[in-house]
């Protein structure tokens, strides 16, 4: 859901259904997107976001911890750092996820701590390395 929200966030125009705007055809309103920077998650980055979130879920199940939506989105941030992707910002993830950037940073630290990943060396890892247990 968050990946799709980020994709929609980067479009030029956004069409939303709004019950209050009944004077438009079928209640749809088109807005112009005035964002100066756009984020998108495509290809291998998108697949690795799914793979890493699944890995985090399996680990959290072993730790008897609850995996929340914010944990999943924080795992997307970890993947974007591994890819050294500047296109996925904490602002985009927190806005599309519906929580603050502070929560995102806290969840990121928790994930790295639970998986025993050095957050300062996160760019040296690959998703395959992490899943295979390389630390």
Tab-separated table of C-alpha atoms in Angstrom:
chain	number	residue	atom	x	y	z
A	1	UNK	CA	0.000	0.000	0.000
A	2	UNK	CA	2.785	2.434	0.878
A	3	UNK	CA	4.675	1.644	-2.319
A	4	UNK	CA	1.562	2.528	-4.310
A	5	UNK	CA	1.045	5.715	-2.298
A	6	UNK	CA	4.603	6.775	-3.066
A	7	UNK	CA	3.982	6.055	-6.756
A	8	UNK	CA	0.772	8.095	-6.726
A	9	UNK	CA	2.546	10.835	-4.811
A	10	UNK	CA	4.924	11.336	-7.754
A	11	UNK	CA	2.283	11.691	-10.471
A	12	UNK	CA	1.601	15.057	-12.105
A	13	UNK	CA	-2.100	15.020	-11.320
A	14	UNK	CA	-3.949	13.108	-8.659
A	15	UNK	CA	-7.615	12.133	-8.902
A	16	UNK	CA	-9.447	11.506	-5.640
A	17	UNK	CA	-13.008	10.617	-4.803
A	18	UNK	CA	-14.572	13.171	-2.494
A	19	UNK	CA	-18.196	12.878	-1.383
A	20	UNK	CA	-18.349	16.602	-0.656
A	21	UNK	CA	-17.610	17.526	-4.272
A	22	UNK	CA	-20.838	16.317	-5.810
A	23	UNK	CA	-20.782	19.030	-8.475
A	24	UNK	CA	-17.936	17.226	-10.286
A	25	UNK	CA	-18.570	14.110	-12.394
A	26	UNK	CA	-19.199	11.198	-10.023
A	27	UNK	CA	-17.601	13.137	-7.161
A	28	UNK	CA	-14.032	12.886	-8.498
A	29	UNK	CA	-11.664	15.823	-8.126
A	30	UNK	CA	-8.356	16.208	-9.944
A	31	UNK	CA	-5.557	18.007	-8.155
A	32	UNK	CA	-2.325	19.316	-9.618
A	33	UNK	CA	0.710	17.843	-7.890
A	34	UNK	CA	3.081	20.684	-7.037
A	35	UNK	CA	5.869	18.569	-5.560
A	36	UNK	CA	9.366	19.481	-6.689
A	37	UNK	CA	10.907	16.061	-6.055
A	38	UNK	CA	9.422	12.703	-6.855
A	39	UNK	CA	9.995	9.315	-5.301
A	40	UNK	CA	9.312	5.962	-6.844
A	41	UNK	CA	10.098	2.370	-5.981
A	42	UNK	CA	10.640	0.239	-9.058
A	43	UNK	CA	12.314	-2.937	-10.267
A	44	UNK	CA	14.851	-4.644	-8.032
A	45	UNK	CA	14.386	-2.069	-5.288
A	46	UNK	CA	10.679	-2.851	-5.150
A	47	UNK	CA	11.276	-6.629	-5.067
A	48	UNK	CA	13.905	-6.281	-2.356
A	49	UNK	CA	11.518	-4.170	-0.253
A	50	UNK	CA	9.087	-7.104	-0.330
A	51	UNK	CA	11.821	-9.683	0.324
A	52	UNK	CA	13.321	-7.762	3.226
A	53	UNK	CA	9.920	-7.095	4.807
A	54	UNK	CA	9.198	-10.846	4.637
A	55	UNK	CA	12.570	-11.574	6.245
A	56	UNK	CA	11.914	-9.040	9.021
A	57	UNK	CA	8.488	-10.632	9.583
A	58	UNK	CA	10.034	-14.111	9.927
A	59	UNK	CA	12.628	-12.780	12.378
A	60	UNK	CA	10.019	-10.938	14.434
A	61	UNK	CA	7.946	-14.128	14.586
A	62	UNK	CA	10.989	-15.919	16.016
A	63	UNK	CA	11.538	-13.092	18.533
A	64	UNK	CA	7.844	-13.133	19.525
A	65	UNK	CA	7.567	-9.463	18.590
A	66	UNK	CA	4.669	-7.821	16.819
A	67	UNK	CA	5.360	-6.566	13.323
A	68	UNK	CA	3.510	-3.312	12.723
A	69	UNK	CA	2.893	-1.278	9.596
A	70	UNK	CA	5.540	1.201	10.717
A	71	UNK	CA	8.070	-1.660	11.053
A	72	UNK	CA	7.387	-2.710	7.482
A	73	UNK	CA	7.807	0.838	6.228
A	74	UNK	CA	11.012	1.240	8.250
A	75	UNK	CA	12.300	-1.916	6.550
A	76	UNK	CA	11.699	-0.139	3.225
A	77	UNK	CA	13.939	2.673	4.434
A	78	UNK	CA	16.679	0.143	5.296
A	79	UNK	CA	16.456	-1.284	1.772
A	80	UNK	CA	16.639	2.198	0.246
A	81	UNK	CA	19.824	2.832	2.248
A	82	UNK	CA	21.339	-0.437	1.057
A	83	UNK	CA	20.593	0.638	-2.520
A	84	UNK	CA	21.915	4.127	-1.698
A	85	UNK	CA	18.670	5.424	-3.152
A	86	UNK	CA	18.098	9.122	-2.617
A	87	UNK	CA	14.671	8.896	-4.247
A	88	UNK	CA	12.973	7.338	-1.192
A	89	UNK	CA	13.037	9.882	1.590
A	90	UNK	CA	12.007	9.528	5.207
A	91	UNK	CA	9.515	12.321	4.571
A	92	UNK	CA	7.848	10.331	1.767
A	93	UNK	CA	7.742	7.119	3.791
A	94	UNK	CA	6.358	8.783	6.904
A	95	UNK	CA	3.771	10.802	4.973
A	96	UNK	CA	2.571	7.812	2.976
A	97	UNK	CA	2.679	5.564	6.033
A	98	UNK	CA	0.736	7.942	8.228
A	99	UNK	CA	3.223	8.408	11.063
A	100	UNK	CA	6.073	10.748	11.991
A	101	UNK	CA	9.683	10.664	10.847
A	102	UNK	CA	10.708	10.193	14.485
A	103	UNK	CA	8.717	6.949	14.614
A	104	UNK	CA	10.377	5.869	11.375
A	105	UNK	CA	13.847	6.502	12.805
A	106	UNK	CA	12.979	4.638	16.032
A	107	UNK	CA	11.633	1.643	14.097
A	108	UNK	CA	14.703	1.650	11.848
A	109	UNK	CA	16.972	1.496	14.910
A	110	UNK	CA	14.870	-1.314	16.362
A	111	UNK	CA	15.066	-3.360	13.152
A	112	UNK	CA	18.826	-2.891	12.883
A	113	UNK	CA	19.250	-3.779	16.545
A	114	UNK	CA	17.081	-6.911	16.303
A	115	UNK	CA	18.844	-8.107	13.146
A	116	UNK	CA	22.261	-7.100	14.544
A	117	UNK	CA	22.977	-4.771	11.627
A	118	UNK	CA	25.426	-1.908	12.067
A	119	UNK	CA	23.400	1.123	11.008
A	120	UNK	CA	26.567	3.063	10.129
A	121	UNK	CA	27.676	0.322	7.726
A	122	UNK	CA	24.239	-0.438	6.276
A	123	UNK	CA	25.343	0.548	2.756
A	124	UNK	CA	27.933	-2.240	2.771
A	125	UNK	CA	25.275	-4.958	3.014
A	126	UNK	CA	23.124	-6.451	0.313
A	127	UNK	CA	19.669	-7.921	0.868
A	128	UNK	CA	21.002	-11.385	0.040
A	129	UNK	CA	23.822	-10.939	2.593
A	130	UNK	CA	21.381	-9.993	5.327
A	131	UNK	CA	18.969	-12.834	4.548
A	132	UNK	CA	21.885	-15.290	4.441
A	133	UNK	CA	23.026	-14.109	7.873
A	134	UNK	CA	26.161	-12.155	6.965
A	135	UNK	CA	26.876	-9.498	9.581
